[in-house]
Each structure stands twice: as C-alpha cells, then as structure tokens.
Amino acid sequence: MYQIDFSNPSSIYFVGIGGISMSGLAQILADAGFTVAGSDRTRSELTEHLEEKGITVFYGQRSGNITEAYDCVIFTSAIHPDNPEYIAAHEKHIPCLTRAQLLGQIMQNYRIPIAISGTHGKTTTTSMASEILLAADKNPTLSIGGILKSIGSCVRVGGPDIFLTEACEYTNSFLSFFPKIGIILNIEEDHLDFFKDLAHIRSSFRQFAHLLPADGCLILNGQIAHPEEITEGLSCRVVTFGPDASCDYYPESVCYDEMGHPSFVLHSPQFSSRSFTLQVPGEHNVYNALAAIALADVLSIPTQTTVKALQAFGGTDRRFEYKGSIGGVTVIDDYAHHPTEIKATLQAAARLPHREVWCVFQPHTYSRTKQFLEEFAQALSQADRVVLTDIYAAREADTLGISSLDLMHKLQDLGTDCMYFPTFDEIENFLLANCQNGDLLITMGAGDVLKIGENLLGK
C-alpha cells in the first residue's frame, strides 16, 4: 500500500471530493500543506467551500482530469472500476488509496485516535464528543459525517494529540483505521448489498474491536446481543453503557420537557450519580450521550465541562434539524434511512407539540428497501400521514424489482394514510394543500429529500 509522507506534502487528487467525508479529508490535507484537487458530479455547498480554500474542483469525472502531476489518487467506495478517472489513474500507474486507507494513515499521526462506530448514531455521538473536547480545550482534530454548527464545518484541524472520527462499517472501511479508543454504538443489519447477513456484520465489528491496542479502550453498548462475541480475547479495557445496572454507565429518572428534550441521572463506576440535560430530543440521544460521557471520562475530562457541553449541544445538520415554519406547520429534517432510525425519530417527534405528524420519506437504495420492506412500513406507521418519494438509488443501478409503490401498499395495509408522488413538485403542491396549522412535517432520508422542506420554506 502506498504510504503518504506527511512530513513532505505532495499532490493528492480526490475522486468524489464533494462527499461529506472526502471534503473533510481534503481540507485536512490542504491545511497540512498538500496540493489538493478533485472532482465531483455536481456543484454543492461543500465543493464551493473547498474552492474558497483554494482547492481545485472539476465538475464531471473525466480521464483528462488525471495527470502525472498527482502523487496519489483517493477513491470512495462509490467509485467503480469503470469510472474514467479510476481507469486513468491505473493506466498512468498513479498510486491509489481508498478514503478509509487515507483516513487510517492520517490517524497514525495523532497520539489518541478515536473512532466512533455503529449502525446508527455515529454523527450525533461524534458531534457530542466533539463539543465536549472543544469545551475542555483539548484542541482536537475532527472528522464528522455532518456539519457541526459550532464550527460551521464537518472538519476541524487541531493539535497533534486527539483525532476524532466516525468509523463506518460499509465495505469494512473501518478496518483500515488505527484507533486507540473505539466506540461501538449498536450492531444491526444494514448495508446488505455488501454484508451477507448479521453474522457477517458482527464479525466485522469484532475485527474493528480487535484493532485496539492493549493500552486502548473499547466503549460498547451493553445491549448488543452476545457482547462477549465482540470482546472475547481483547487485551484493552472495555467499558459498557446501556439501560440498566448490568452496564457500567446507565441512566435513571429519564424525563422529557415539552419539546422532547431528555434529562437523566447517570450512574457510572467513578460517580454514584450525575445529572445531565440534553437539547436534542429522543430516548436514542440519551444513549448517544452515554457513549460520549464515557469517552469524556476515559480522557479524564471534568464532569462539569461534560455537563455544560452536552447541555449546549443543539444537534447536527440533518439530525432532527429544525428548518423553519410555514403557515403554522413546523418543518424538521432528518437523515434517518434505516427502520430503527425512523422509529427513533418518529418517537422523538411524538413528544413535540403537534396536531398531526407528517413524514415525507425518501427510501435509500433498492437493496435496503427490498430487504427491510416490512420493517420500513412498521416504523413509518408511527406517523399520522406518510408521503413517499421515489427510491434514491445512490450507488445502485439495479432496481431489484422494488419501488416506493410496494412500500406504499404495505403502509396502506397497516391502515396508515400514505401517498406516493414521482416528483418533488407534486409532493410540495400536495403538502401545501393539505398540511394544516399545528402540523409537524418531517422530511426524512439520506438523499436529497431535504429540498422539499427547503423549497416549501423558500430557502
């Protein structure tokens, strides 16, 4: 594998530079003195931000973009061997790395690399931990899968001690990392276009846990089934969090304010009880916070700093994000695209003041929609009214014989008021005609469904 010499900055090209993670890594290298360029299919706020920093961005991926001037080319897992830039890089014998391999090499330059993994909750937990580290003046380098409002970016370049990043299991990306502290938030079936089944996914997380050195630490959700299969043979310290005293960190006296924000008393090995209040809604965020608090304790951050940082944390872009209101209708946007995430988001929504909860859902990938069709229907049925967009294909081309109409019929069979429209314009017109004062409207999915809410609000 090609090794980047961080003491001698070179010229690096990113294929798919507009992605949230790729754009962050490009910024880290640019700030370290590297000459950085890249390409993406379309212009976006992220690519425009890169251009403002002096990074060259090509729109459209063409073989002519790749020249011998580049010392290394970085690809995402979404780039296939028939991509013209992929072909050109290999024909010119330019060294190539995956996004994960680059991230792993960057991590090795820090004293305490921290990787936060799990099927759900990575971005929110990484954001919570980032706020704690910033409040504690730890000067961390951050790589987050969403825009953290307090820094206005998905990346922050700090000192040489702490590097904090999300760690995605898709295509076993996180197995290229070198963490000293690892967090596993949960393990569920997902990305079944790559993994064979849940056993395959669990095996991958076990391998991730075993990347940790003897002087490292694994922070693990104690609710994961048969956690001993993940931790068996580990030489590092293991800390667990969960709902009860079987775990090292567990909450009691959980209550919610009128906006669904939880408060709780936390029990942990070092402290008999500590009180925390969050400004992000939902029970799932209690457990995200537990993982972040455990990390803060491992790093010996004072409790009061952690308490204040979590109370000030107002969320991350696209994670139950308040977008505005129109005609008395509150518009929220959320990234949920897995049944468990949808269930958690709609449970949080139910605690907010509302007349009816509307969910505009954009299924993400044909394979995920087909695999979880029944589970999607059950989760979405918590909403009063559901509107479906077409499936967002993302990296997939084969429809697998599945469409949003199949999901609509499942929801209607459950007695849920559900409609499908093939275009965003039709959805927006339907919402304008039918949403009423006091309704709560959530746009939901990992694609571009957020545009519906933004168009309604005139943004």
Tab-separated table of C-alpha atoms in Angstrom:
chain	number	residue	atom	x	y	z
A	1	MET	CA	0.000	0.000	0.000
A	2	TYR	CA	1.189	3.492	-0.859
A	3	GLN	CA	2.238	5.444	2.229
A	4	ILE	CA	1.755	9.198	2.297
A	5	ASP	CA	4.712	11.129	3.733
A	6	PHE	CA	3.078	13.735	5.929
A	7	SER	CA	6.425	15.414	6.561
A	8	ASN	CA	6.794	16.054	2.830
A	9	PRO	CA	3.422	17.283	1.487
A	10	SER	CA	2.649	16.141	-2.041
A	11	SER	CA	-0.158	16.466	-4.599
A	12	ILE	CA	-3.348	14.492	-3.912
A	13	TYR	CA	-6.451	14.066	-6.109
A	14	PHE	CA	-9.859	13.104	-4.673
A	15	VAL	CA	-12.439	11.377	-6.879
A	16	GLY	CA	-15.778	12.313	-5.309
A	17	ILE	CA	-14.349	15.247	-3.370
A	18	GLY	CA	-17.816	16.664	-2.659
A	19	GLY	CA	-18.793	13.916	-0.224
A	20	ILE	CA	-19.026	14.897	3.428
A	21	SER	CA	-16.095	12.698	4.485
A	22	MET	CA	-13.951	13.228	1.373
A	23	SER	CA	-14.337	17.009	1.568
A	24	GLY	CA	-13.243	16.896	5.194
A	25	LEU	CA	-10.142	14.843	4.444
A	26	ALA	CA	-9.303	17.142	1.543
A	27	GLN	CA	-9.427	20.105	3.933
A	28	ILE	CA	-7.203	18.335	6.459
A	29	LEU	CA	-4.549	17.661	3.812
A	30	ALA	CA	-4.814	21.174	2.365
A	31	ASP	CA	-4.304	22.648	5.828
A	32	ALA	CA	-1.256	20.383	6.223
A	33	GLY	CA	0.365	21.917	3.128
A	34	PHE	CA	-0.649	19.373	0.492
A	35	THR	CA	-1.686	20.445	-3.006
A	36	VAL	CA	-5.247	19.159	-3.259
A	37	ALA	CA	-7.639	18.820	-6.198
A	38	GLY	CA	-10.578	16.612	-7.015
A	39	SER	CA	-13.780	16.054	-8.907
A	40	ASP	CA	-17.461	15.574	-8.303
A	41	ARG	CA	-20.583	15.201	-10.404
A	42	THR	CA	-22.220	18.458	-9.394
A	43	ARG	CA	-21.541	21.712	-7.591
A	44	SER	CA	-22.598	21.901	-3.920
A	45	GLU	CA	-22.042	23.990	-0.817
A	46	LEU	CA	-19.240	21.610	0.144
A	47	THR	CA	-17.417	21.909	-3.184
A	48	GLU	CA	-17.823	25.682	-3.165
A	49	HIS	CA	-16.321	25.776	0.336
A	50	LEU	CA	-13.358	23.739	-0.926
A	51	GLU	CA	-12.865	26.158	-3.821
A	52	GLU	CA	-12.894	29.071	-1.377
A	53	LYS	CA	-9.980	27.363	0.389
A	54	GLY	CA	-8.018	27.250	-2.888
A	55	ILE	CA	-8.750	23.622	-3.749
A	56	THR	CA	-9.337	22.923	-7.454
A	57	VAL	CA	-12.620	21.123	-8.117
A	58	PHE	CA	-13.558	19.660	-11.513
A	59	TYR	CA	-17.262	19.150	-12.219
A	60	GLY	CA	-17.748	15.928	-14.127
A	61	GLN	CA	-15.383	12.983	-13.848
A	62	ARG	CA	-13.218	12.695	-16.961
A	63	SER	CA	-9.991	10.872	-17.686
A	64	GLY	CA	-8.351	14.159	-18.693
A	65	ASN	CA	-8.610	15.413	-15.123
A	66	ILE	CA	-5.995	12.866	-14.022
A	67	THR	CA	-2.411	13.816	-14.872
A	68	GLU	CA	1.036	12.653	-13.809
A	69	ALA	CA	1.220	15.750	-11.608
A	70	TYR	CA	-0.661	13.868	-8.891
A	71	ASP	CA	1.278	11.671	-6.474
A	72	CYS	CA	-1.778	9.790	-5.220
A	73	VAL	CA	-5.454	9.427	-6.093
A	74	ILE	CA	-8.132	8.829	-3.423
A	75	PHE	CA	-11.385	6.990	-4.185
A	76	THR	CA	-14.597	6.439	-2.270
A	77	SER	CA	-16.369	3.081	-2.166
A	78	ALA	CA	-18.976	4.554	-4.533
A	79	ILE	CA	-16.400	4.768	-7.352
A	80	HIS	CA	-16.378	1.685	-9.568
A	81	PRO	CA	-13.627	0.332	-11.869
A	82	ASP	CA	-15.454	1.661	-14.946
A	83	ASN	CA	-15.139	5.254	-13.712
A	84	PRO	CA	-12.983	7.188	-16.253
A	85	GLU	CA	-10.802	8.734	-13.544
A	86	TYR	CA	-10.308	5.354	-11.900
A	87	ILE	CA	-9.220	3.927	-15.257
A	88	ALA	CA	-6.912	6.876	-15.986
A	89	ALA	CA	-5.192	6.676	-12.585
A	90	HIS	CA	-4.427	2.997	-13.054
A	91	GLU	CA	-3.320	3.416	-16.669
A	92	LYS	CA	-0.878	6.129	-15.559
A	93	HIS	CA	0.277	3.921	-12.647
A	94	ILE	CA	-0.509	6.636	-10.097
A	95	PRO	CA	-0.697	5.186	-6.554
A	96	CYS	CA	-4.262	4.894	-5.277
A	97	LEU	CA	-5.807	4.722	-1.812
A	98	THR	CA	-9.355	4.308	-0.629
A	99	ARG	CA	-10.897	7.008	1.545
A	100	ALA	CA	-10.634	4.648	4.521
A	101	GLN	CA	-6.952	3.900	3.899
A	102	LEU	CA	-6.176	7.623	3.777
A	103	LEU	CA	-8.135	8.222	6.972
A	104	GLY	CA	-6.251	5.383	8.653
A	105	GLN	CA	-2.909	6.897	7.671
A	106	ILE	CA	-3.969	10.306	8.974
A	107	MET	CA	-4.980	8.755	12.313
A	108	GLN	CA	-1.480	7.393	12.834
A	109	ASN	CA	-0.156	10.951	13.152
A	110	TYR	CA	-2.042	11.521	16.415
A	111	ARG	CA	-1.370	10.388	19.979
A	112	ILE	CA	-5.005	9.445	20.727
A	113	PRO	CA	-7.005	8.455	17.625
A	114	ILE	CA	-10.699	7.892	18.473
A	115	ALA	CA	-13.140	6.099	16.161
A	116	ILE	CA	-16.914	6.067	16.728
A	117	SER	CA	-18.713	3.188	15.010
A	118	GLY	CA	-22.186	1.673	14.949
A	119	THR	CA	-25.093	1.114	12.597
A	120	HIS	CA	-26.832	4.259	13.911
A	121	GLY	CA	-25.939	7.410	15.810
A	122	LYS	CA	-22.350	7.916	14.654
A	123	THR	CA	-22.699	11.520	13.527
A	124	THR	CA	-24.642	12.691	16.576
A	125	THR	CA	-22.343	10.927	19.038
A	126	THR	CA	-19.225	12.183	17.251
A	127	SER	CA	-20.705	15.685	17.367
A	128	MET	CA	-21.480	15.384	21.094
A	129	ALA	CA	-17.944	14.156	21.772
A	130	SER	CA	-16.544	16.976	19.633
A	131	GLU	CA	-18.374	19.594	21.690
A	132	ILE	CA	-17.028	18.064	24.896
A	133	LEU	CA	-13.450	18.025	23.575
A	134	LEU	CA	-13.731	21.627	22.398
A	135	ALA	CA	-15.200	22.754	25.730
A	136	ALA	CA	-12.317	21.006	27.512
A	137	ASP	CA	-9.768	22.914	25.367
A	138	LYS	CA	-8.318	19.659	24.032
A	139	ASN	CA	-7.738	21.245	20.594
A	140	PRO	CA	-8.927	18.123	18.728
A	141	THR	CA	-8.772	17.387	15.029
A	142	LEU	CA	-12.296	16.394	13.993
A	143	SER	CA	-13.770	14.498	11.047
A	144	ILE	CA	-17.566	14.378	11.320
A	145	GLY	CA	-20.208	12.985	8.971
A	146	GLY	CA	-22.270	16.168	9.172
A	147	ILE	CA	-21.889	19.900	9.686
A	148	LEU	CA	-21.274	20.734	13.338
A	149	LYS	CA	-22.967	24.086	13.884
A	150	SER	CA	-20.472	25.394	16.437
A	151	ILE	CA	-17.592	25.171	13.932
A	152	GLY	CA	-19.657	25.565	10.751
A	153	SER	CA	-17.920	22.608	9.161
A	154	CYS	CA	-17.530	18.844	9.151
A	155	VAL	CA	-13.824	19.121	9.889
A	156	ARG	CA	-11.515	20.916	12.275
A	157	VAL	CA	-7.729	20.793	12.228
A	158	GLY	CA	-6.286	20.927	15.731
A	159	GLY	CA	-3.189	19.823	17.590
A	160	PRO	CA	-1.253	16.539	17.446
A	161	ASP	CA	-2.931	14.817	20.404
A	162	ILE	CA	-6.535	13.895	19.627
A	163	PHE	CA	-8.082	12.838	16.326
A	164	LEU	CA	-11.808	12.050	16.462
A	165	THR	CA	-13.630	10.473	13.540
A	166	GLU	CA	-16.659	8.451	12.570
A	167	ALA	CA	-15.941	4.862	11.607
A	168	CYS	CA	-18.301	3.367	9.010
A	169	GLU	CA	-18.572	-0.395	8.620
A	170	TYR	CA	-19.684	-0.308	4.965
A	171	THR	CA	-17.222	-2.267	2.770
A	172	ASN	CA	-15.267	-2.861	6.014
A	173	SER	CA	-13.894	0.678	5.749
A	174	PHE	CA	-13.203	0.976	9.469
A	175	LEU	CA	-10.838	-1.999	9.364
A	176	SER	CA	-8.300	0.333	7.726
A	177	PHE	CA	-8.242	2.524	10.839
A	178	PHE	CA	-5.793	2.699	13.757
A	179	PRO	CA	-7.863	3.742	16.792
A	180	LYS	CA	-6.658	3.817	20.362
A	181	ILE	CA	-10.193	4.367	21.661
A	182	GLY	CA	-13.125	2.798	19.854
A	183	ILE	CA	-16.872	3.134	20.399
A	184	ILE	CA	-19.494	0.664	19.141
A	185	LEU	CA	-22.937	2.243	19.488
A	186	ASN	CA	-25.004	-0.650	18.118
A	187	ILE	CA	-24.867	-3.504	15.610
A	188	GLU	CA	-27.821	-4.208	13.318
A	189	GLU	CA	-28.466	-5.489	9.822
A	190	ASP	CA	-27.675	-2.876	7.196
A	191	HIS	CA	-25.622	-2.472	4.021
A	192	LEU	CA	-26.721	-5.905	2.867
A	193	ASP	CA	-25.535	-5.059	-0.633
A	194	PHE	CA	-22.090	-5.729	0.881
A	195	PHE	CA	-22.575	-7.847	4.003
A	196	LYS	CA	-24.061	-11.321	3.704
A	197	ASP	CA	-26.043	-11.225	6.938
A	198	LEU	CA	-25.951	-10.087	10.571
A	199	ALA	CA	-23.277	-12.653	11.446
A	200	HIS	CA	-21.032	-11.136	8.779
A	201	ILE	CA	-21.651	-7.651	10.192
A	202	ARG	CA	-20.904	-8.798	13.747
A	203	SER	CA	-17.667	-10.381	12.537
A	204	SER	CA	-16.652	-7.052	11.026
A	205	PHE	CA	-17.319	-5.182	14.286
A	206	ARG	CA	-15.366	-7.825	16.183
A	207	GLN	CA	-12.394	-7.212	13.896
A	208	PHE	CA	-12.781	-3.477	14.472
A	209	ALA	CA	-12.682	-4.016	18.254
A	210	HIS	CA	-9.531	-6.068	17.898
A	211	LEU	CA	-7.741	-3.163	16.221
A	212	LEU	CA	-7.474	-1.530	19.655
A	213	PRO	CA	-4.088	-1.766	21.407
A	214	ALA	CA	-3.605	-3.151	24.915
A	215	ASP	CA	-3.438	0.372	26.367
A	216	GLY	CA	-6.582	1.402	24.491
A	217	CYS	CA	-10.263	1.256	25.392
A	218	LEU	CA	-13.472	-0.060	23.827
A	219	ILE	CA	-16.729	1.692	24.793
A	220	LEU	CA	-19.514	-0.746	23.930
A	221	ASN	CA	-23.304	-0.725	24.001
A	222	GLY	CA	-24.108	-3.431	26.536
A	223	GLN	CA	-27.467	-4.066	24.829
A	224	ILE	CA	-25.750	-5.599	21.807
A	225	ALA	CA	-26.663	-9.285	21.694
A	226	HIS	CA	-23.928	-11.597	22.975
A	227	PRO	CA	-21.362	-8.827	23.539
A	228	GLU	CA	-18.813	-11.422	24.613
A	229	GLU	CA	-18.521	-12.461	20.971
A	230	ILE	CA	-17.271	-8.945	20.220
A	231	THR	CA	-14.984	-8.568	23.229
A	232	GLU	CA	-13.570	-12.095	23.654
A	233	GLY	CA	-9.790	-12.008	23.556
A	234	LEU	CA	-9.470	-8.228	23.743
A	235	SER	CA	-6.414	-7.019	25.619
A	236	CYS	CA	-7.727	-3.463	26.070
A	237	ARG	CA	-10.083	-2.045	28.685
A	238	VAL	CA	-13.814	-2.475	27.959
A	239	VAL	CA	-16.460	-0.019	29.215
A	240	THR	CA	-20.168	-0.661	28.638
A	241	PHE	CA	-23.232	1.590	28.539
A	242	GLY	CA	-26.889	0.680	28.459
A	243	PRO	CA	-30.298	0.848	30.129
A	244	ASP	CA	-29.617	-0.760	33.492
A	245	ALA	CA	-27.080	-1.685	36.171
A	246	SER	CA	-25.734	-4.590	34.107
A	247	CYS	CA	-23.734	-1.892	32.283
A	248	ASP	CA	-21.017	0.412	33.612
A	249	TYR	CA	-22.932	3.523	32.504
A	250	TYR	CA	-26.713	3.588	32.818
A	251	PRO	CA	-29.421	6.271	33.218
A	252	GLU	CA	-32.215	6.612	35.736
A	253	SER	CA	-35.082	9.078	36.180
A	254	VAL	CA	-35.256	9.889	32.467
A	255	CYS	CA	-37.826	12.651	31.827
A	256	TYR	CA	-38.625	14.982	28.940
A	257	ASP	CA	-39.526	18.653	28.649
A	258	GLU	CA	-42.327	19.972	26.427
A	259	MET	CA	-40.024	19.809	23.368
A	260	GLY	CA	-38.962	16.213	23.985
A	261	HIS	CA	-35.516	17.072	25.358
A	262	PRO	CA	-34.415	14.456	27.916
A	263	SER	CA	-32.876	14.879	31.344
A	264	PHE	CA	-31.481	11.970	33.322
A	265	VAL	CA	-29.381	10.874	36.263
A	266	LEU	CA	-26.315	8.889	35.202
A	267	HIS	CA	-24.691	6.144	37.233
A	268	SER	CA	-21.137	5.092	36.426
A	269	PRO	CA	-18.175	3.408	38.146
A	270	GLN	CA	-16.425	6.652	39.123
A	271	PHE	CA	-19.538	8.526	40.259
A	272	SER	CA	-22.661	7.365	42.094
A	273	SER	CA	-24.851	9.838	40.208
A	274	ARG	CA	-24.558	12.833	37.871
A	275	SER	CA	-27.361	14.852	36.284
A	276	PHE	CA	-27.460	15.722	32.575
A	277	THR	CA	-29.871	17.677	30.390
A	278	LEU	CA	-29.828	17.489	26.597
A	279	GLN	CA	-31.082	19.917	23.964
A	280	VAL	CA	-31.616	17.197	21.352
A	281	PRO	CA	-34.832	15.145	21.527
A	282	GLY	CA	-35.461	11.436	21.881
A	283	GLU	CA	-34.532	8.473	24.039
A	284	HIS	CA	-31.933	7.365	21.482
A	285	ASN	CA	-29.953	10.518	22.234
A	286	VAL	CA	-29.739	9.546	25.905
A	287	TYR	CA	-27.680	6.526	24.833
A	288	ASN	CA	-25.638	8.537	22.339
A	289	ALA	CA	-24.840	10.876	25.239
A	290	LEU	CA	-23.866	7.958	27.496
A	291	ALA	CA	-21.224	6.894	24.983
A	292	ALA	CA	-19.887	10.450	24.717
A	293	ILE	CA	-19.805	10.823	28.513
A	294	ALA	CA	-17.936	7.528	28.898
A	295	LEU	CA	-15.385	8.780	26.357
A	296	ALA	CA	-15.001	12.037	28.291
A	297	ASP	CA	-14.365	10.064	31.489
A	298	VAL	CA	-11.751	7.881	29.777
A	299	LEU	CA	-9.998	11.112	28.756
A	300	SER	CA	-10.312	12.476	32.332
A	301	ILE	CA	-12.392	15.477	31.300
A	302	PRO	CA	-14.037	17.160	34.305
A	303	THR	CA	-17.704	16.307	34.775
A	304	GLN	CA	-18.822	19.923	34.835
A	305	THR	CA	-17.238	20.504	31.431
A	306	THR	CA	-19.094	17.496	30.015
A	307	VAL	CA	-22.396	18.583	31.585
A	308	LYS	CA	-22.157	22.093	30.119
A	309	ALA	CA	-21.031	20.901	26.680
A	310	LEU	CA	-23.916	18.447	26.326
A	311	GLN	CA	-26.448	20.983	27.571
A	312	ALA	CA	-25.184	23.455	24.943
A	313	PHE	CA	-25.177	20.932	22.091
A	314	GLY	CA	-28.047	21.764	19.746
A	315	GLY	CA	-27.607	18.988	17.216
A	316	THR	CA	-26.017	18.452	13.820
A	317	ASP	CA	-27.264	19.244	10.332
A	318	ARG	CA	-29.845	16.727	9.093
A	319	ARG	CA	-30.290	15.139	12.536
A	320	PHE	CA	-33.778	16.211	13.678
A	321	GLU	CA	-32.882	19.659	12.401
A	322	TYR	CA	-35.441	22.443	12.736
A	323	LYS	CA	-35.708	24.076	9.315
A	324	GLY	CA	-38.453	26.643	9.943
A	325	SER	CA	-42.220	27.015	9.812
A	326	ILE	CA	-44.785	27.938	7.175
A	327	GLY	CA	-48.464	28.565	7.817
A	328	GLY	CA	-48.135	27.215	11.347
A	329	VAL	CA	-46.518	23.977	10.084
A	330	THR	CA	-43.187	23.132	11.728
A	331	VAL	CA	-40.638	21.664	9.296
A	332	ILE	CA	-37.972	19.244	10.569
A	333	ASP	CA	-35.344	17.389	8.506
A	334	ASP	CA	-33.742	14.109	9.488
A	335	TYR	CA	-31.209	11.741	7.907
A	336	ALA	CA	-32.937	8.544	9.117
A	337	HIS	CA	-32.881	5.866	6.403
A	338	HIS	CA	-32.977	2.613	8.403
A	339	PRO	CA	-36.110	1.302	10.183
A	340	THR	CA	-34.522	1.632	13.628
A	341	GLU	CA	-33.558	5.241	12.921
A	342	ILE	CA	-37.027	6.049	11.579
A	343	LYS	CA	-38.658	4.565	14.669
A	344	ALA	CA	-36.426	6.608	16.990
A	345	THR	CA	-37.018	9.826	15.052
A	346	LEU	CA	-40.802	9.440	14.970
A	347	GLN	CA	-40.860	8.570	18.672
A	348	ALA	CA	-38.992	11.806	19.346
A	349	ALA	CA	-41.410	13.705	17.102
A	350	ALA	CA	-44.402	12.336	19.002
A	351	ARG	CA	-43.206	14.186	22.131
A	352	LEU	CA	-43.292	17.567	20.395
A	353	PRO	CA	-46.457	19.678	20.300
A	354	HIS	CA	-48.347	18.799	17.112
A	355	ARG	CA	-51.752	18.261	15.525
A	356	GLU	CA	-50.601	15.588	13.069
A	357	VAL	CA	-47.144	14.227	12.262
A	358	TRP	CA	-46.424	14.123	8.533
A	359	CYS	CA	-43.422	12.137	7.290
A	360	VAL	CA	-42.095	12.661	3.764
A	361	PHE	CA	-39.820	9.651	3.344
A	362	GLN	CA	-37.286	9.017	0.602
A	363	PRO	CA	-36.178	5.353	0.631
A	364	HIS	CA	-32.411	4.993	0.208
A	365	THR	CA	-31.161	2.272	-2.177
A	366	TYR	CA	-33.178	-0.530	-3.735
A	367	SER	CA	-31.351	-3.241	-1.771
A	368	ARG	CA	-32.129	-1.676	1.626
A	369	THR	CA	-35.765	-1.025	0.652
A	370	LYS	CA	-36.276	-4.604	-0.503
A	371	GLN	CA	-34.508	-6.140	2.493
A	372	PHE	CA	-36.438	-4.090	5.094
A	373	LEU	CA	-39.771	-3.503	3.348
A	374	GLU	CA	-41.871	-4.841	6.248
A	375	GLU	CA	-39.731	-3.075	8.863
A	376	PHE	CA	-39.911	0.245	6.983
A	377	ALA	CA	-43.695	0.001	6.898
A	378	GLN	CA	-43.934	-0.771	10.614
A	379	ALA	CA	-41.598	2.103	11.544
A	380	LEU	CA	-43.262	4.663	9.275
A	381	SER	CA	-46.731	3.695	10.503
A	382	GLN	CA	-45.994	5.697	13.666
A	383	ALA	CA	-46.592	8.861	11.608
A	384	ASP	CA	-50.141	10.100	11.111
A	385	ARG	CA	-49.611	10.653	7.403
A	386	VAL	CA	-46.794	9.443	5.114
A	387	VAL	CA	-45.765	10.733	1.699
A	388	LEU	CA	-43.238	8.695	-0.308
A	389	THR	CA	-40.786	9.849	-2.950
A	390	ASP	CA	-39.101	7.604	-5.481
A	391	ILE	CA	-36.258	5.464	-4.144
A	392	TYR	CA	-32.928	7.310	-4.056
A	393	ALA	CA	-30.666	4.944	-5.978
A	394	ALA	CA	-27.347	6.278	-4.622
A	395	ARG	CA	-24.665	3.794	-5.717
A	396	GLU	CA	-27.110	1.235	-7.178
A	397	ALA	CA	-28.372	0.717	-10.741
A	398	ASP	CA	-30.419	-2.493	-10.417
A	399	THR	CA	-33.936	-1.770	-9.082
A	400	LEU	CA	-34.257	-5.387	-7.850
A	401	GLY	CA	-37.928	-5.197	-8.826
A	402	ILE	CA	-38.768	-2.900	-5.918
A	403	SER	CA	-40.347	0.568	-5.881
A	404	SER	CA	-41.900	3.047	-3.474
A	405	LEU	CA	-45.316	1.774	-4.537
A	406	ASP	CA	-44.527	-1.518	-2.781
A	407	LEU	CA	-43.853	0.368	0.445
A	408	MET	CA	-46.980	2.475	-0.020
A	409	HIS	CA	-49.143	-0.648	-0.300
A	410	LYS	CA	-47.563	-2.116	2.861
A	411	LEU	CA	-48.325	1.078	4.782
A	412	GLN	CA	-51.885	1.228	3.489
A	413	ASP	CA	-52.376	-2.396	4.563
A	414	LEU	CA	-51.396	-1.277	8.075
A	415	GLY	CA	-54.061	1.410	7.953
A	416	THR	CA	-51.648	4.310	7.537
A	417	ASP	CA	-52.654	7.243	5.345
A	418	CYS	CA	-49.916	7.024	2.702
A	419	MET	CA	-49.444	8.658	-0.696
A	420	TYR	CA	-46.731	8.374	-3.360
A	421	PHE	CA	-45.722	11.027	-5.908
A	422	PRO	CA	-42.972	10.637	-8.531
A	423	THR	CA	-41.765	14.270	-8.377
A	424	PHE	CA	-40.844	16.720	-5.633
A	425	ASP	CA	-43.066	19.361	-7.248
A	426	GLU	CA	-46.127	17.145	-6.849
A	427	ILE	CA	-45.234	16.419	-3.229
A	428	GLU	CA	-44.742	20.093	-2.417
A	429	ASN	CA	-48.081	21.031	-4.000
A	430	PHE	CA	-49.836	18.236	-2.082
A	431	LEU	CA	-48.303	19.343	1.224
A	432	LEU	CA	-49.209	22.976	0.657
A	433	ALA	CA	-52.811	21.960	0.010
A	434	ASN	CA	-53.143	19.506	2.910
A	435	CYS	CA	-50.859	20.374	5.845
A	436	GLN	CA	-52.641	22.428	8.496
A	437	ASN	CA	-51.730	24.857	11.242
A	438	GLY	CA	-50.162	22.898	14.118
A	439	ASP	CA	-48.875	20.017	11.982
A	440	LEU	CA	-45.306	18.727	12.252
A	441	LEU	CA	-43.694	17.902	8.885
A	442	ILE	CA	-40.561	15.763	8.790
A	443	THR	CA	-38.562	15.254	5.596
A	444	MET	CA	-36.635	12.045	6.090
A	445	GLY	CA	-33.936	10.108	4.244
A	446	ALA	CA	-30.261	10.053	3.264
A	447	GLY	CA	-30.775	11.509	-0.208
A	448	ASP	CA	-31.954	14.943	-1.344
A	449	VAL	CA	-35.408	14.847	0.279
A	450	LEU	CA	-34.464	17.849	2.442
A	451	LYS	CA	-35.011	20.002	-0.670
A	452	ILE	CA	-38.773	19.520	-0.283
A	453	GLY	CA	-38.862	21.240	3.088
A	454	GLU	CA	-36.433	23.914	1.962
A	455	ASN	CA	-38.494	24.628	-1.154
A	456	LEU	CA	-41.639	24.954	0.953
A	457	LEU	CA	-39.845	27.410	3.205
A	458	GLY	CA	-38.484	29.335	0.222
A	459	LYS	CA	-34.847	28.609	1.089
